[in-house]
Amino acid sequence: MKKIRINRLLSLFVAGLILSTVFGCGAQEPADTEKNRQVKETQNETLEYFSLTETYQGSSGEWLSNVKCILPNQKENTINVHEVADSSQYPLTIYDKQNEVVYYSERVYDNDQLFCYDLKTQESVQLTDNIYAINYIFPVKDYVYMLVAMQNTHYLTIVKYDLNTKELSVFDREGIWTFNLLVYDIYSGKLYASACDVKEQEAYTEAYNSRPEEEYDDNFTPPDYTIFEFGEDFYNPKKIMTTKNEYIRRMAATPDGKLFVTTADTLPNMDPEYESFYMDLKTLETEKALNIDEVANVSEYIYFLPNDFSRIYFIGSDPNSNSRAYGLCRYNINSHKVELLYTPDIGSVNNCFLMQ
C-alpha cells in the first residue's frame, strides 16, 4: 500500500536525518444535487462532522483520494463527497460543508500546492504556487490555515491563505521553529500547533548520529517542544506549555475549554512511552487523563464531541479485535470498549478532521 504515514514530513525531516547522517472558493450556495440534499437534511440534526480522506488504487493503477463526510450518531452517517486524483506527496483533503468546497493538495511539477474544488460549479482552482509540501489544511471563516514546508526550505511552518485577497501569510520565514502538529479547535475557533527550535533539533540529531557504538541501541531523545495557541494575531501566538525532551504526539480540543495532550519520549517507531493529560486553556493547569495508547492503537487524530464526554473518537484500531481493522473508532471510557465506526472496503484512511 501507499502513503500510510504517521508523522509524515516529521519523518522526512527528522527520522530521515537520524537514519542517514480562487476562484469560486469563498462562501457559496451549495448545488442542488442529491448528495448535497443529503448533507442539508442532516444540518438541523448535527453541527459536527468528520472529514475523512480515504486513499485507494483505481482499476487503471492510478491513486485516488475519496473525500468522506461522516456524521456522528446518525444511522446513515457516511456521505461520499468527492474524489480527487492522489498525486501529492501525502494524500490530504478536507471538506468545508458550510461553503460546499473541498480543499486538497495536488502535485504541481515537484511541489504540492493547495487546490479548491467547488461542488456547485464542479470546477477546481489552484490557490498557491510557492509551497513544497502540505501536512494539514483547515478552512476557518475567510482563511485556510495550513502546516507546510515552503519551497527551498527544510522546516515546517504555519501559513494562512486569505480567500478574499488571495494572499499567503507565513508565520516563520526565518526558520526559527519547525512544527509537527496543527489542530483546529471547533469550539473556540482557535488553532493549536506544536514546534521545536530548529537549531536544537539539528543539535540533537547530530548528537544521535555521532553517538558511540555502545549507545547504538539507544532511542533518539527529542528536543523540547512548545505548544502555540493561534488566535486573532497570527504573528504573535501564545506559548501555552513547553515539554522537557518530549514530542507532542497529539492534541485535541474538548467542548469544555481544555486541550487533551499526549507526549512521547522518542520517535513513534522506537516504542515510546506515552503520557496523556488535560490542560485547562484558561488557567493552563493540567490533570492526568486516560492513556489512550494503553487501550487502543491510535494515530495523531483524536477528537471529543459535545455532550459525549464518555467517548474518545480517533483514527486507529482495537488491539483486542481479531480483525484489526483500521479506521474511525471511538473508545467508551465507561465500558472500556473500542467501537469501529467506519473502515474502508478498499484502500486506507490517511487522515480525518473534526469540523463544524
Short mmCIF file of C-alpha atoms in Angstrom, two decimals:
data_model
loop_
_atom_site.label_atom_id
_atom_site.label_comp_id
_atom_site.label_asym_id
_atom_site.label_seq_id
_atom_site.Cartn_x
_atom_site.Cartn_y
_atom_site.Cartn_z
CA MET A 1 0.00 0.00 0.00
CA LYS A 2 0.97 3.61 -0.44
CA LYS A 3 1.38 6.62 1.80
CA ILE A 4 0.36 5.43 5.26
CA ARG A 5 2.34 7.85 7.34
CA ILE A 6 2.07 8.79 10.98
CA ASN A 7 4.14 11.93 11.28
CA ARG A 8 4.53 12.45 7.53
CA LEU A 9 7.04 15.24 6.98
CA LEU A 10 8.25 14.95 10.56
CA SER A 11 9.53 11.55 9.49
CA LEU A 12 11.05 13.03 6.32
CA PHE A 13 12.85 15.88 8.06
CA VAL A 14 13.75 14.26 11.40
CA ALA A 15 13.76 10.46 11.19
CA GLY A 16 15.34 10.58 7.76
CA LEU A 17 18.20 12.68 9.10
CA ILE A 18 18.66 10.30 12.02
CA LEU A 19 18.76 7.23 9.83
CA SER A 20 21.03 8.75 7.21
CA THR A 21 23.74 11.27 8.69
CA VAL A 22 -9.83 31.50 -6.12
CA PHE A 23 -11.80 31.45 -7.85
CA GLY A 24 -15.15 30.14 -6.56
CA CYS A 25 -13.84 29.10 -3.15
CA GLY A 26 -15.45 31.56 -0.79
CA ALA A 27 -18.92 31.24 0.76
CA GLN A 28 -21.40 29.95 -1.83
CA GLU A 29 -24.80 28.38 -2.13
CA PRO A 30 -24.48 24.58 -2.35
CA ALA A 31 -25.50 22.84 -5.53
CA ASP A 32 -28.96 21.27 -5.51
CA THR A 33 -27.77 17.73 -6.06
CA GLU A 34 -28.89 14.55 -4.34
CA LYS A 35 -25.57 14.40 -2.48
CA ASN A 36 -25.92 17.97 -1.21
CA ARG A 37 -29.56 17.42 -0.25
CA GLN A 38 -28.35 14.54 1.92
CA VAL A 39 -25.94 16.90 3.65
CA LYS A 40 -28.50 19.70 4.06
CA GLU A 41 -31.09 17.35 5.51
CA THR A 42 -28.72 16.49 8.35
CA GLN A 43 -27.68 20.04 9.17
CA ASN A 44 -30.57 20.57 11.58
CA GLU A 45 -29.66 17.36 13.38
CA THR A 46 -25.93 17.81 13.93
CA LEU A 47 -23.29 20.52 13.77
CA GLU A 48 -20.16 18.42 13.91
CA TYR A 49 -18.87 16.13 11.20
CA PHE A 50 -15.72 14.24 10.32
CA SER A 51 -13.98 14.96 7.03
CA LEU A 52 -12.07 11.82 6.13
CA THR A 53 -9.52 11.08 3.38
CA GLU A 54 -9.64 7.54 2.04
CA THR A 55 -6.94 6.61 -0.48
CA TYR A 56 -7.03 3.63 -2.82
CA GLN A 57 -5.68 2.41 -6.14
CA GLY A 58 -8.05 2.58 -9.10
CA SER A 59 -8.64 -0.10 -11.70
CA SER A 60 -6.13 1.52 -14.05
CA GLY A 61 -3.42 1.67 -11.37
CA GLU A 62 -3.91 5.34 -10.55
CA TRP A 63 -4.11 6.51 -6.92
CA LEU A 64 -7.28 8.29 -5.81
CA SER A 65 -8.42 10.07 -2.64
CA ASN A 66 -12.08 9.71 -1.73
CA VAL A 67 -13.42 12.54 0.47
CA LYS A 68 -15.95 11.27 3.02
CA CYS A 69 -18.30 13.19 5.33
CA ILE A 70 -19.13 11.16 8.44
CA LEU A 71 -21.93 12.40 10.68
CA PRO A 72 -21.63 11.14 14.28
CA ASN A 73 -24.63 9.41 15.83
CA GLN A 74 -26.55 9.23 12.56
CA LYS A 75 -27.99 5.94 11.31
CA GLU A 76 -26.96 6.59 7.69
CA ASN A 77 -23.88 8.57 8.55
CA THR A 78 -21.42 8.32 5.65
CA ILE A 79 -21.63 10.55 2.57
CA ASN A 80 -19.33 10.35 -0.44
CA VAL A 81 -18.44 13.98 -1.09
CA HIS A 82 -15.88 13.99 -3.89
CA GLU A 83 -12.92 12.15 -5.34
CA VAL A 84 -9.58 13.66 -6.38
CA ALA A 85 -6.51 12.22 -8.04
CA ASP A 86 -3.82 11.48 -5.47
CA SER A 87 -0.67 12.99 -6.93
CA SER A 88 0.72 14.71 -3.84
CA GLN A 89 3.48 13.53 -1.51
CA TYR A 90 0.87 12.92 1.20
CA PRO A 91 -2.87 12.41 0.46
CA LEU A 92 -4.65 15.31 2.14
CA THR A 93 -8.21 16.63 1.75
CA ILE A 94 -10.77 18.46 3.86
CA TYR A 95 -14.46 19.08 3.21
CA ASP A 96 -15.86 22.54 4.05
CA LYS A 97 -19.55 21.69 4.37
CA GLN A 98 -20.62 25.26 5.11
CA ASN A 99 -19.32 26.53 1.77
CA GLU A 100 -19.61 23.26 -0.16
CA VAL A 101 -15.99 23.10 -1.27
CA VAL A 102 -13.16 20.61 -0.87
CA TYR A 103 -9.60 21.74 -0.23
CA TYR A 104 -6.82 19.35 -1.15
CA SER A 105 -3.14 19.09 -2.00
CA GLU A 106 -2.04 18.30 -5.55
CA ARG A 107 1.37 17.86 -7.14
CA VAL A 108 2.46 20.67 -9.47
CA TYR A 109 5.79 19.78 -11.05
CA ASP A 110 7.87 18.77 -7.99
CA ASN A 111 5.83 20.61 -5.35
CA ASP A 112 2.45 20.20 -3.64
CA GLN A 113 0.04 23.13 -3.82
CA LEU A 114 -3.35 23.98 -2.29
CA PHE A 115 -6.35 23.44 -4.55
CA CYS A 116 -10.05 24.08 -4.06
CA TYR A 117 -12.85 22.13 -5.71
CA ASP A 118 -16.26 23.81 -5.87
CA LEU A 119 -19.03 21.22 -5.52
CA LYS A 120 -21.53 23.63 -7.10
CA THR A 121 -19.65 24.51 -10.27
CA GLN A 122 -17.67 21.24 -10.32
CA GLU A 123 -14.55 23.24 -11.07
CA SER A 124 -11.16 23.19 -9.38
CA VAL A 125 -8.69 26.03 -8.95
CA GLN A 126 -5.07 26.20 -7.77
CA LEU A 127 -4.70 28.64 -4.85
CA THR A 128 -0.94 28.60 -4.12
CA ASP A 129 2.26 28.36 -6.13
CA ASN A 130 5.14 28.60 -3.62
CA ILE A 131 4.64 25.63 -1.26
CA TYR A 132 6.72 22.45 -1.28
CA ALA A 133 4.55 20.10 0.85
CA ILE A 134 1.39 20.31 2.98
CA ASN A 135 0.64 18.40 6.20
CA TYR A 136 -2.65 19.94 7.43
CA ILE A 137 -5.44 22.08 5.93
CA PHE A 138 -8.10 23.89 8.00
CA PRO A 139 -10.64 26.30 6.46
CA VAL A 140 -11.66 28.83 9.14
CA LYS A 141 -14.01 31.63 8.03
CA ASP A 142 -12.16 33.73 5.41
CA TYR A 143 -8.86 31.87 5.74
CA VAL A 144 -7.32 28.50 5.08
CA TYR A 145 -4.66 27.59 7.65
CA MET A 146 -2.01 25.02 6.80
CA LEU A 147 1.13 23.39 8.14
CA VAL A 148 3.57 23.39 5.24
CA ALA A 149 7.13 23.32 4.05
CA MET A 150 7.66 26.32 1.80
CA GLN A 151 9.73 25.90 -1.34
CA ASN A 152 13.50 25.86 -0.80
CA THR A 153 13.20 25.38 2.97
CA HIS A 154 13.88 22.43 5.29
CA TYR A 155 11.47 23.25 8.13
CA LEU A 156 7.70 23.16 8.65
CA THR A 157 5.77 26.30 9.44
CA ILE A 158 2.20 27.61 9.78
CA VAL A 159 0.66 29.65 6.96
CA LYS A 160 -2.75 31.14 6.25
CA TYR A 161 -4.29 31.80 2.86
CA ASP A 162 -6.71 34.74 2.63
CA LEU A 163 -9.66 33.71 0.47
CA ASN A 164 -10.54 37.35 -0.21
CA THR A 165 -7.14 38.88 -1.01
CA LYS A 166 -5.60 35.62 -2.33
CA GLU A 167 -2.51 36.33 -0.22
CA LEU A 168 -0.48 33.76 1.72
CA SER A 169 0.88 34.79 5.14
CA VAL A 170 3.84 32.80 6.53
CA PHE A 171 4.32 32.70 10.30
CA ASP A 172 8.06 31.99 10.28
CA ARG A 173 10.20 32.83 7.24
CA GLU A 174 13.47 32.68 9.18
CA GLY A 175 13.37 29.00 10.10
CA ILE A 176 13.45 29.51 13.86
CA TRP A 177 10.82 26.85 14.57
CA THR A 178 9.80 23.62 12.87
CA PHE A 179 6.24 22.43 13.55
CA ASN A 180 4.90 18.89 13.74
CA LEU A 181 1.19 19.19 14.65
CA LEU A 182 -1.64 21.59 13.86
CA VAL A 183 -5.17 21.15 15.26
CA TYR A 184 -8.32 23.24 14.93
CA ASP A 185 -10.50 23.84 17.99
CA ILE A 186 -14.02 23.98 16.54
CA TYR A 187 -15.35 25.17 19.91
CA SER A 188 -13.21 28.32 20.26
CA GLY A 189 -12.17 28.91 16.65
CA LYS A 190 -8.50 28.87 17.65
CA LEU A 191 -5.71 26.69 16.34
CA TYR A 192 -3.02 24.88 18.35
CA ALA A 193 0.35 23.90 16.97
CA SER A 194 3.46 22.24 18.40
CA ALA A 195 7.02 23.03 17.38
CA CYS A 196 10.66 22.74 18.39
CA ASP A 197 13.62 25.03 17.86
CA VAL A 198 15.30 24.22 14.51
CA LYS A 199 18.85 24.63 15.85
CA GLU A 200 18.10 22.46 18.88
CA GLN A 201 16.61 19.77 16.64
CA GLU A 202 19.73 19.81 14.46
CA ALA A 203 21.96 19.55 17.53
CA TYR A 204 20.03 16.60 18.98
CA THR A 205 20.05 14.87 15.60
CA GLU A 206 23.79 15.38 15.16
CA ALA A 207 24.46 14.07 18.68
CA TYR A 208 22.41 10.95 17.95
CA ASN A 209 24.08 10.32 14.60
CA SER A 210 27.56 10.64 16.12
CA ARG A 211 26.89 8.60 19.28
CA PRO A 212 29.47 5.95 20.29
CA GLU A 213 28.95 2.34 19.26
CA GLU A 214 27.91 1.23 22.75
CA GLU A 215 24.88 3.56 22.50
CA TYR A 216 23.62 2.30 19.12
CA ASP A 217 20.62 0.63 20.72
CA ASP A 218 19.53 3.83 22.47
CA ASN A 219 16.39 5.64 21.39
CA PHE A 220 16.52 9.14 19.95
CA THR A 221 15.97 11.86 22.56
CA PRO A 222 13.90 14.72 21.13
CA PRO A 223 14.39 18.39 21.92
CA ASP A 224 11.84 20.38 23.92
CA TYR A 225 8.52 21.04 22.17
CA THR A 226 6.30 24.11 22.65
CA ILE A 227 2.54 24.36 22.11
CA PHE A 228 1.37 27.60 20.47
CA GLU A 229 -2.17 28.99 20.53
CA PHE A 230 -3.00 30.89 17.33
CA GLY A 231 -5.76 33.46 17.78
CA GLU A 232 -6.55 36.72 16.01
CA ASP A 233 -2.92 37.94 15.97
CA PHE A 234 -1.40 35.43 13.57
CA TYR A 235 2.20 36.60 14.00
CA ASN A 236 2.08 36.64 17.81
CA PRO A 237 0.69 33.31 19.00
CA LYS A 238 0.60 32.50 22.70
CA LYS A 239 3.01 29.89 24.10
CA ILE A 240 0.99 27.76 26.50
CA MET A 241 3.43 25.00 27.50
CA THR A 242 6.87 23.52 26.80
CA THR A 243 7.92 19.91 27.30
CA LYS A 244 11.25 18.62 28.56
CA ASN A 245 12.74 16.35 25.87
CA GLU A 246 9.35 15.06 24.71
CA TYR A 247 7.38 15.19 21.47
CA ILE A 248 3.84 16.48 21.40
CA ARG A 249 2.37 13.35 19.87
CA ARG A 250 -1.25 14.54 19.62
CA MET A 251 -3.59 17.32 20.71
CA ALA A 252 -7.40 17.53 20.79
CA ALA A 253 -9.74 20.29 21.95
CA THR A 254 -12.62 19.45 24.29
CA PRO A 255 -16.01 21.22 24.42
CA ASP A 256 -15.33 22.43 27.99
CA GLY A 257 -12.25 24.51 27.17
CA LYS A 258 -9.45 22.00 27.63
CA LEU A 259 -6.74 20.56 25.44
CA PHE A 260 -6.09 16.83 25.53
CA VAL A 261 -2.33 16.34 25.05
CA THR A 262 -0.25 13.20 24.56
CA THR A 263 3.54 13.36 24.87
CA ALA A 264 6.14 10.79 23.77
CA ASP A 265 9.76 10.39 24.85
CA THR A 266 11.06 9.29 21.44
CA LEU A 267 10.07 8.73 17.81
CA PRO A 268 6.90 6.70 17.11
CA ASN A 269 8.89 3.85 15.53
CA MET A 270 11.09 3.50 18.64
CA ASP A 271 8.41 2.19 21.04
CA PRO A 272 7.99 5.41 23.06
CA GLU A 273 6.50 5.90 26.49
CA TYR A 274 3.27 7.90 26.19
CA GLU A 275 1.61 10.18 28.73
CA SER A 276 -1.73 11.96 28.34
CA PHE A 277 -3.24 14.86 30.28
CA TYR A 278 -5.85 17.61 30.04
CA MET A 279 -4.76 21.25 30.06
CA ASP A 280 -7.25 23.95 31.09
CA LEU A 281 -6.80 26.59 28.38
CA LYS A 282 -7.68 29.44 30.75
CA THR A 283 -5.59 28.53 33.79
CA LEU A 284 -3.05 26.29 31.98
CA GLU A 285 -3.37 23.84 34.86
CA THR A 286 -3.08 20.16 33.94
CA GLU A 287 -4.73 16.97 35.16
CA LYS A 288 -3.99 13.37 34.31
CA ALA A 289 -6.04 11.83 31.50
CA LEU A 290 -6.66 8.35 30.19
CA ASN A 291 -3.56 7.00 28.49
CA ILE A 292 -5.36 6.14 25.26
CA ASP A 293 -2.29 4.31 23.93
CA GLU A 294 -2.73 1.61 26.57
CA VAL A 295 -6.19 0.63 25.29
CA ALA A 296 -6.06 1.26 21.52
CA ASN A 297 -3.79 1.72 18.54
CA VAL A 298 -4.12 5.44 17.92
CA SER A 299 -2.80 7.75 15.21
CA GLU A 300 -2.35 11.50 15.76
CA TYR A 301 -6.06 12.12 15.02
CA ILE A 302 -8.19 12.19 18.17
CA TYR A 303 -11.40 14.12 18.93
CA PHE A 304 -14.08 14.91 21.52
CA LEU A 305 -17.73 15.68 20.73
CA PRO A 306 -20.21 17.83 22.73
CA ASN A 307 -22.39 16.01 25.25
CA ASP A 308 -20.35 12.86 24.72
CA PHE A 309 -17.63 13.05 27.36
CA SER A 310 -17.61 9.29 27.91
CA ARG A 311 -16.21 8.63 24.43
CA ILE A 312 -12.96 9.45 22.66
CA TYR A 313 -13.03 9.40 18.86
CA PHE A 314 -9.84 8.57 16.97
CA ILE A 315 -8.32 7.09 13.84
CA GLY A 316 -6.78 3.74 14.71
CA SER A 317 -7.76 0.23 15.64
CA ASP A 318 -8.71 -2.04 18.54
CA PRO A 319 -5.70 -4.15 19.57
CA ASN A 320 -8.05 -6.76 21.06
CA SER A 321 -10.07 -7.24 17.87
CA ASN A 322 -9.44 -10.20 15.60
CA SER A 323 -10.00 -8.07 12.50
CA ARG A 324 -7.52 -5.31 13.48
CA ALA A 325 -9.46 -3.07 11.06
CA TYR A 326 -8.07 0.47 10.86
CA GLY A 327 -10.49 3.39 10.61
CA LEU A 328 -12.63 5.81 12.61
CA CYS A 329 -13.16 4.40 16.12
CA ARG A 330 -14.44 5.54 19.48
CA TYR A 331 -13.39 4.37 22.90
CA ASN A 332 -16.02 4.16 25.64
CA ILE A 333 -14.39 5.22 28.90
CA ASN A 334 -17.11 3.54 30.97
CA SER A 335 -17.29 0.17 29.21
CA HIS A 336 -13.59 0.15 28.23
CA LYS A 337 -14.51 -0.97 24.72
CA VAL A 338 -13.45 0.21 21.27
CA GLU A 339 -16.16 0.54 18.63
CA LEU A 340 -15.22 0.70 14.94
CA LEU A 341 -17.45 3.29 13.27
CA TYR A 342 -16.01 3.32 9.77
CA THR A 343 -13.38 1.45 7.83
CA PRO A 344 -12.94 1.44 4.04
CA ASP A 345 -13.74 -1.64 2.00
CA ILE A 346 -10.64 -0.98 -0.09
CA GLY A 347 -7.74 1.39 0.44
CA SER A 348 -6.70 3.17 3.61
CA VAL A 349 -7.69 6.06 5.85
CA ASN A 350 -4.93 8.66 5.71
CA ASN A 351 -6.39 11.45 7.82
CA CYS A 352 -9.60 12.66 9.45
CA PHE A 353 -10.62 16.05 10.83
CA LEU A 354 -13.47 17.16 13.08
CA MET A 355 -15.24 20.15 11.55
CA GLN A 356 -18.34 22.22 12.26
#
